[in-house]
mmCIF file of C-alpha atoms in Angstrom:
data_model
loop_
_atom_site.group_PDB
_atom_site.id
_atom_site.type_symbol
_atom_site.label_atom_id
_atom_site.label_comp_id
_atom_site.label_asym_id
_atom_site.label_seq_id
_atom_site.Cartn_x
_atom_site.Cartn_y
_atom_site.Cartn_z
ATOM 1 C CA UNK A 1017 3.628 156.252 84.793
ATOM 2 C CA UNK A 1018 0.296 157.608 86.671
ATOM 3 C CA UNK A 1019 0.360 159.973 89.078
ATOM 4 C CA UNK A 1020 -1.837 157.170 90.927
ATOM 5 C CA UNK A 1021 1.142 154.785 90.364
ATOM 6 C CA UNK A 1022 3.788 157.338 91.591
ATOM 7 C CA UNK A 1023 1.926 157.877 94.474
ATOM 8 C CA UNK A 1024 1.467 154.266 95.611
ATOM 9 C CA UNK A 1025 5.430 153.805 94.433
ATOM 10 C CA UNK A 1026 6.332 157.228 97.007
ATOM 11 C CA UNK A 1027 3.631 155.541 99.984
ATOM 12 C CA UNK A 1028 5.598 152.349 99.463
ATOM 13 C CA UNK A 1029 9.497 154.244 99.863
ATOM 14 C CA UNK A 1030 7.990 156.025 102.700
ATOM 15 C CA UNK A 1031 6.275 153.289 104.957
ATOM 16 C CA UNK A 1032 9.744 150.760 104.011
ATOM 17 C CA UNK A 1033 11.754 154.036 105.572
ATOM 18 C CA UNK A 1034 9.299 154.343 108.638
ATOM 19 C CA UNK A 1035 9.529 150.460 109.639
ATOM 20 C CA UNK A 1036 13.437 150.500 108.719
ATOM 21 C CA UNK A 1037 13.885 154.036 111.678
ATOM 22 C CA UNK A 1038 11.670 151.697 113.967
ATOM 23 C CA UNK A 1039 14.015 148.931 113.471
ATOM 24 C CA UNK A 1040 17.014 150.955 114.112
ATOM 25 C CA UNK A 1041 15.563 153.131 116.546
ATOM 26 C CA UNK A 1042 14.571 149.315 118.871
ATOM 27 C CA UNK A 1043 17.990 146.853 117.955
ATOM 28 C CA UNK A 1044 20.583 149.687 118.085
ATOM 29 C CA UNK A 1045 21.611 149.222 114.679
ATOM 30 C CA UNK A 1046 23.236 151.521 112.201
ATOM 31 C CA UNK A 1047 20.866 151.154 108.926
ATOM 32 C CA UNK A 1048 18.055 149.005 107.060
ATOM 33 C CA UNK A 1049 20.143 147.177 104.701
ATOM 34 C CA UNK A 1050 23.191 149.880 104.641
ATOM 35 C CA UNK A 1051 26.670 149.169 103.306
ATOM 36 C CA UNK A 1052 28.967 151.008 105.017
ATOM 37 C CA UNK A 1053 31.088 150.878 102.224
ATOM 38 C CA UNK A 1054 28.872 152.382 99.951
ATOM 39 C CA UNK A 1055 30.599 155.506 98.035
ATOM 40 C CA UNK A 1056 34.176 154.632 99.586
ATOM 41 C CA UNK A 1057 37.097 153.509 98.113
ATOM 42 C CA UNK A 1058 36.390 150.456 99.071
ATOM 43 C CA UNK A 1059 39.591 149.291 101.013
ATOM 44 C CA UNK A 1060 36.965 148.593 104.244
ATOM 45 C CA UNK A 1061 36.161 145.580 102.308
ATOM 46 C CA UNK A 1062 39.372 144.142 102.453
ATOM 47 C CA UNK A 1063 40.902 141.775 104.813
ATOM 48 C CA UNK A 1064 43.270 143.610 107.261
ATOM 49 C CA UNK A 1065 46.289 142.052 106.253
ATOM 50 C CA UNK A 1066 45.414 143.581 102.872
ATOM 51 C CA UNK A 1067 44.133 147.045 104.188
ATOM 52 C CA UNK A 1068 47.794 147.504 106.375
ATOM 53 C CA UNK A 1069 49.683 146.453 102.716
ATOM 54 C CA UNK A 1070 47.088 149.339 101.635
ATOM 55 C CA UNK A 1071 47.937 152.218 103.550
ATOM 56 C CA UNK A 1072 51.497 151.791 103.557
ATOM 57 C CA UNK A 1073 51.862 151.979 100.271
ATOM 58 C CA UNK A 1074 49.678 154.841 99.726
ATOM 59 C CA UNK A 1075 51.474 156.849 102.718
ATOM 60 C CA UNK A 1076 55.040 155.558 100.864
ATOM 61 C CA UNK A 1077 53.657 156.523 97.638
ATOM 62 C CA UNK A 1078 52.178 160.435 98.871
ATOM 63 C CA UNK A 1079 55.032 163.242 98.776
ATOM 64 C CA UNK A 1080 54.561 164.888 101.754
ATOM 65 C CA UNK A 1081 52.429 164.062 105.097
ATOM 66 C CA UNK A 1082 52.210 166.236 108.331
ATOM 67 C CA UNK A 1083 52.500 164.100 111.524
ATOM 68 C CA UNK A 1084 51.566 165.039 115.190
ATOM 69 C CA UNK A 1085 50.450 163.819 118.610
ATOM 70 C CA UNK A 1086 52.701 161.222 121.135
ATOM 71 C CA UNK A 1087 56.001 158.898 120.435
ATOM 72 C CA UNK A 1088 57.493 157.110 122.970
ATOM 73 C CA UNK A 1089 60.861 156.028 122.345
ATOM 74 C CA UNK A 1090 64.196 155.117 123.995
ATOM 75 C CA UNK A 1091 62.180 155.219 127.239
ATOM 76 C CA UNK A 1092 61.277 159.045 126.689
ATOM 77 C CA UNK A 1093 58.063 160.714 125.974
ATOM 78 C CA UNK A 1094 57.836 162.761 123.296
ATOM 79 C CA UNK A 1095 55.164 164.995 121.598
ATOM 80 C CA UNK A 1096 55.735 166.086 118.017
ATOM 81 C CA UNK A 1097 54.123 168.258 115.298
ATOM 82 C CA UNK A 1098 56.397 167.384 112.297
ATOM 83 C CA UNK A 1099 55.876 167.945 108.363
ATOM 84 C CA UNK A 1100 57.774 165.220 106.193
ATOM 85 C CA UNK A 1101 58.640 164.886 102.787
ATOM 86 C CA UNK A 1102 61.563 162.916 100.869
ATOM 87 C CA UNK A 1103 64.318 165.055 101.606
ATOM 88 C CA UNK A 1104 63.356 166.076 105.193
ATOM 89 C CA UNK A 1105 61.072 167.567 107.408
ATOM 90 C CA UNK A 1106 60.492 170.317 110.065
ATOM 91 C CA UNK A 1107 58.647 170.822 113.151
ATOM 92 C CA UNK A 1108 58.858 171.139 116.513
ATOM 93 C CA UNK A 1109 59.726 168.500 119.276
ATOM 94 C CA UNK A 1110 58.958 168.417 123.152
ATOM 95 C CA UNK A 1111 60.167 166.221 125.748
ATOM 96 C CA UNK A 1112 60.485 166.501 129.682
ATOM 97 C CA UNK A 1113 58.953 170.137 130.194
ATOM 98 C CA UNK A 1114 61.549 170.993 126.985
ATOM 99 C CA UNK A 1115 60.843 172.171 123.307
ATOM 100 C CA UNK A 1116 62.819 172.487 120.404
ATOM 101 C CA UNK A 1117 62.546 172.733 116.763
ATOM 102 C CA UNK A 1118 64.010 170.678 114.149
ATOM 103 C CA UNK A 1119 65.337 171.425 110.579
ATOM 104 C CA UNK A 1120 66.711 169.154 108.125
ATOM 105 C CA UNK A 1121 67.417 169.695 104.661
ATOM 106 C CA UNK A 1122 68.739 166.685 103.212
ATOM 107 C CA UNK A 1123 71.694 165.669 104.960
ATOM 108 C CA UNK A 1124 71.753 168.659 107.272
ATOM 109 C CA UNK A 1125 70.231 168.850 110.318
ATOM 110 C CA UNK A 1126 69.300 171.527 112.765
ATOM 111 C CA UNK A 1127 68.206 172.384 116.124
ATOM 112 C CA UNK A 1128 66.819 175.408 117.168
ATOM 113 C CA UNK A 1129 65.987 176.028 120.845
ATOM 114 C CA UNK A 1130 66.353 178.489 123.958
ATOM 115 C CA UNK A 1131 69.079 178.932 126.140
ATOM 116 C CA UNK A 1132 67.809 177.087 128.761
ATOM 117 C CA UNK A 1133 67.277 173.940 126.457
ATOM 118 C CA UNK A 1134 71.323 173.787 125.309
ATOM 119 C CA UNK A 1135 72.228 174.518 129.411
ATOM 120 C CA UNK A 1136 70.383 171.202 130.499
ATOM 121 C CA UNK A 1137 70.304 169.201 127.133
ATOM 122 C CA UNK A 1138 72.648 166.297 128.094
ATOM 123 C CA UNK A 1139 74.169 168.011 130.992
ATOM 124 C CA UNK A 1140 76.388 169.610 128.313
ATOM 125 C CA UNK A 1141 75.726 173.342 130.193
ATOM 126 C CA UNK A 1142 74.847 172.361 133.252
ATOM 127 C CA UNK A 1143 76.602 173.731 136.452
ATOM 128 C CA UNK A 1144 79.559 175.087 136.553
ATOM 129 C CA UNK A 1145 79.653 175.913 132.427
ATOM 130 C CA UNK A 1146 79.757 178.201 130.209
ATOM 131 C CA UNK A 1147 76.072 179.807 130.289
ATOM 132 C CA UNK A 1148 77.195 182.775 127.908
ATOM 133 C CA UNK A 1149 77.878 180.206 125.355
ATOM 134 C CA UNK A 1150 74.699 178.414 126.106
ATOM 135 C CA UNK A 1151 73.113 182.455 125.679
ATOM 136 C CA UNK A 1152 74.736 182.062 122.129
ATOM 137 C CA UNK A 1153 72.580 179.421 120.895
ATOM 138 C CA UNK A 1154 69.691 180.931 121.803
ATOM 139 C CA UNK A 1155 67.367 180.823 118.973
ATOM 140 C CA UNK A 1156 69.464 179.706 116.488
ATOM 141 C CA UNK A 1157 69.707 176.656 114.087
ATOM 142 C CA UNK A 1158 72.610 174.775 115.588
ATOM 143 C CA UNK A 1159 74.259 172.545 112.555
ATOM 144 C CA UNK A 1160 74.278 168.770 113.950
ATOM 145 C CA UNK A 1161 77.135 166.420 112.308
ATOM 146 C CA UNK A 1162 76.231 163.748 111.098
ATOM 147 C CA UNK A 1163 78.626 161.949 113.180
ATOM 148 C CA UNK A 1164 77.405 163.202 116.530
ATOM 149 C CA UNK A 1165 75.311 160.927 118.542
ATOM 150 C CA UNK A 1166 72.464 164.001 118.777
ATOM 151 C CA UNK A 1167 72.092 163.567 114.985
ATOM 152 C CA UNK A 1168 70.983 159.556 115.282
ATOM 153 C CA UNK A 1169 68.957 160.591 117.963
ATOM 154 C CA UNK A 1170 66.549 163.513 116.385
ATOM 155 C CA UNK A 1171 67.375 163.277 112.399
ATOM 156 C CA UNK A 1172 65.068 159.706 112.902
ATOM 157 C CA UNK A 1173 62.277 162.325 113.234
ATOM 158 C CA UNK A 1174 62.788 164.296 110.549
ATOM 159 C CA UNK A 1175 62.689 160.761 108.065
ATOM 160 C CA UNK A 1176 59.572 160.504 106.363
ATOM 161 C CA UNK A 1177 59.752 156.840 105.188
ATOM 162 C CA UNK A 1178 61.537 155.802 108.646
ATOM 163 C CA UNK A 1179 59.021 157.265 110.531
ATOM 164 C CA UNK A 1180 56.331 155.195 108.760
ATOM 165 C CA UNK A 1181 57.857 152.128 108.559
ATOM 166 C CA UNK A 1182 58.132 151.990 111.901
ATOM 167 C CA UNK A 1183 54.694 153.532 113.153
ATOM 168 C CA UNK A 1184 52.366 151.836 110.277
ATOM 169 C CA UNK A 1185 52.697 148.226 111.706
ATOM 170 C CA UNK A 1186 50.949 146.574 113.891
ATOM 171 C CA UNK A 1187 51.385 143.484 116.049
ATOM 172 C CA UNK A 1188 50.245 140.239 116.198
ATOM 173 C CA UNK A 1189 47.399 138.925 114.864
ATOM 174 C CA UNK A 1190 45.556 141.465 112.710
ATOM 175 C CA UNK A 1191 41.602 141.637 112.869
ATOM 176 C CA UNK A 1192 39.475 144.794 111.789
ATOM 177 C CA UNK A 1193 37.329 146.970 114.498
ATOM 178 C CA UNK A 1194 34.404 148.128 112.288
ATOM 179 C CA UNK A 1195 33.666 151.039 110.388
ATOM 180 C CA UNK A 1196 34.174 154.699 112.345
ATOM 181 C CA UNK A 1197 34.294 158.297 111.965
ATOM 182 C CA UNK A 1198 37.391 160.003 112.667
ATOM 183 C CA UNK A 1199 36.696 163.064 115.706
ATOM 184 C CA UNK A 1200 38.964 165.566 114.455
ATOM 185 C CA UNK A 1201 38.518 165.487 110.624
ATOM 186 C CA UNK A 1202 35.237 163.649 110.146
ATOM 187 C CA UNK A 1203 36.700 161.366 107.809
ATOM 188 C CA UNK A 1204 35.198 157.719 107.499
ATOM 189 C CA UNK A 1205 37.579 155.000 108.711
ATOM 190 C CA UNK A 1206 37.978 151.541 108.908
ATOM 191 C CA UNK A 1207 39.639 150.321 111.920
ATOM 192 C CA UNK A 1208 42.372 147.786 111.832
ATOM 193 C CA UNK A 1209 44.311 146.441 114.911
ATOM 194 C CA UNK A 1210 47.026 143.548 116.175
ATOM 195 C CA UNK A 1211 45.710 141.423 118.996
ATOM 196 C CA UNK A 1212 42.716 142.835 119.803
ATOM 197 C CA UNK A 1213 43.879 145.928 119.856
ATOM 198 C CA UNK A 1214 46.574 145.039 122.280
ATOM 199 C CA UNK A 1215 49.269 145.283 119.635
ATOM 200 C CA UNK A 1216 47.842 148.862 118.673
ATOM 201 C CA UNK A 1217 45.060 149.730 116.009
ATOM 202 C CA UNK A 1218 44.780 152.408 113.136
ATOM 203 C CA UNK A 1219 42.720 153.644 111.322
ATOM 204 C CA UNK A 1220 42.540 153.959 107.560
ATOM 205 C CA UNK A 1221 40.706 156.418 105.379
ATOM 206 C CA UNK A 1222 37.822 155.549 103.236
ATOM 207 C CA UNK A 1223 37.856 158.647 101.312
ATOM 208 C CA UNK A 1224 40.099 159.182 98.414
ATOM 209 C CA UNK A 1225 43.353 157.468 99.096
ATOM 210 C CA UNK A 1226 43.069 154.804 101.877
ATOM 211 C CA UNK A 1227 46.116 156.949 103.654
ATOM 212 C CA UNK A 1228 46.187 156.555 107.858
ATOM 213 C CA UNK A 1229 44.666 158.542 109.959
ATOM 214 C CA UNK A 1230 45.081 157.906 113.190
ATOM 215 C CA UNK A 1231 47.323 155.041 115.022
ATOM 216 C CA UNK A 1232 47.244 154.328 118.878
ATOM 217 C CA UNK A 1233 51.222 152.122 119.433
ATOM 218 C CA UNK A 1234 50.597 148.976 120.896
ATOM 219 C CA UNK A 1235 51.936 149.185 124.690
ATOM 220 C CA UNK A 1236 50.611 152.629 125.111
ATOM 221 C CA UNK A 1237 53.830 153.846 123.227
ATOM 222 C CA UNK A 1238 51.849 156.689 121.898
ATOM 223 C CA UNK A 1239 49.522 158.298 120.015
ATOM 224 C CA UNK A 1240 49.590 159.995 116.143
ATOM 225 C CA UNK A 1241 47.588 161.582 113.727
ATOM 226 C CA UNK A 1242 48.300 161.967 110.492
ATOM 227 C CA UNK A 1243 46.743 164.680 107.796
ATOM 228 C CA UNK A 1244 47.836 166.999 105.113
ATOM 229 C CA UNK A 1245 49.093 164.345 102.612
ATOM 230 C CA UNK A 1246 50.467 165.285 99.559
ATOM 231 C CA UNK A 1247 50.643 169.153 100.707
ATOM 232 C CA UNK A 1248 53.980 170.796 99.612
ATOM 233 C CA UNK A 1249 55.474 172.665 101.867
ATOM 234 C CA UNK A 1250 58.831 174.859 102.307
ATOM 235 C CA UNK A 1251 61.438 173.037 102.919
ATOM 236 C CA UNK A 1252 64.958 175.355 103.085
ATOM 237 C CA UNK A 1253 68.520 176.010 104.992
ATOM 238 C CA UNK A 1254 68.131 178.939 107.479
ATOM 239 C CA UNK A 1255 70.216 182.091 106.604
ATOM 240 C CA UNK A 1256 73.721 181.789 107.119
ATOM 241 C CA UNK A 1257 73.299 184.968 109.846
ATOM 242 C CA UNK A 1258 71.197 182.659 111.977
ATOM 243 C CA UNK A 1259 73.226 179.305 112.237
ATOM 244 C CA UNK A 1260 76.015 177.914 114.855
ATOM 245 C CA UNK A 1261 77.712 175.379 113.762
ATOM 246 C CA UNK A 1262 77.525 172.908 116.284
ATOM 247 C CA UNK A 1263 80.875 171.066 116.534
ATOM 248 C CA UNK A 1264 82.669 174.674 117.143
ATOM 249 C CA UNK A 1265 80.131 176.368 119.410
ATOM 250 C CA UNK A 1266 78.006 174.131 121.537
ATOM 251 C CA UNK A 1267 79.008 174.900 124.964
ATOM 252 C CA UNK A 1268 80.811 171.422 126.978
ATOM 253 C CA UNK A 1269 80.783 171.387 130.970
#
């Protein structure tokens, strides 16, 4: 090829780029002829029904996940910062001006918190009880039976696949919301939702595996992000030296 062809060829490129920008620049739009798919894994493509069967099975299939932001359940706000895997998870849980930490290993759960958290948690050491008891538990991993209606209530949010199952679907009619860019990571999304949005959206990653990303619950019932997939982490019993066990020394009013 000339260098008189090349030229006309790199004239060409450049006034098609320079009409495209003035295009943009005037309608609002995002590109001359751009697919926003271009160089993903292509999942944006897909119908939403398909793109929800998507990311749950890539955040079923993935070993590990870390979890944080809002939950609303039983009628109580929570905010959690939790990292899951198959045989439990860890991380610390507030509700109602209180924080705690939870540890489970398996079958075994724990719950580590201040004093002040056992002497109003259920009313257990309220008024009138035994506060030195209550001093006991400070900062130790308190053994929960499995049998005890505290271990229904927090063990759910130390369950990886539970967790998911329950979060990753959306209701009502599913639709997709366009192509976005996720504010904390930078990731590119696609944006699926139920009802308009009105039965919650979330959004799915279009790099690597098409795991979620972010999900806003339908009813403003919360709001979770979702990262580190597939990152091992340490998962292990405290030290014998630093657990209660809680059916003989949780303090009772």
């Amino acid at each position: 090829m000339t260098a008189i062809s090349q030229g006309r060829i790199h004239r060409r490129a450049a006034l098609v780029s320079t009409v495209c920008a003035l295009v943009v620049t005037s309608l609002g739009l995002t590109g001359c002829s751009e697919d926003p798919d271009a160089g993903t894994n292509g999942v944006g493509k897909l119908s939403a029904a398909d793109i929800q069967t998507k990311t749950k099975a890539a955040a079923g299939a993935a070993d590990a996940v870390r979890l944080s932001g809002s939950v609303v359940a039983g009628g109580k706000s929570y905010r959690l910062d939790m990292r899951l895997k198959a045989n439990g998870g860890t991380g610390t849980v507030s509700a109602q001006g209180a924080s705690f930490q939870l540890l489970r290993v398996g079958e075994q759960l724990y719950l580590k918190a201040d004093a002040a958290f056992w002497k109003n948690e259920d009313g257990k050491a309220g008024a009138g009880s035994d506060t030195a008891a209550a001093d006991k538990l400070d900062g130790k991993y308190v053994k929960v039976p499995t049998g005890d209606p505290s271990y229904k209530k927090f063990s759910g949010f130390t369950d990886k696949d539970l967790l998911l199952d329950g979060l990753l679907t959306l209701h009502g009619s599913l639709g997709k919301d366009g192509h976005h860019e996720d504010s904390a990571s930078g990731e590119r999304v696609i944006r699926i939702e139920g009802d308009e949005g009105a039965g919650g959206t979330l959004d799915v990653s279009l790099e690597g595996e098409p795991y979620p990303v972010r999900l806003v619950r339908a009813g403003d019932a919360g709001t979770l992000s979702f990262s580190a997939w597939g990152e091992e982490f340490a998962l292990t019993e405290p030290k014998k030296g630093d657990t209660v066990d809680y059916g003989k020394e949780l303090p009772t009013s």
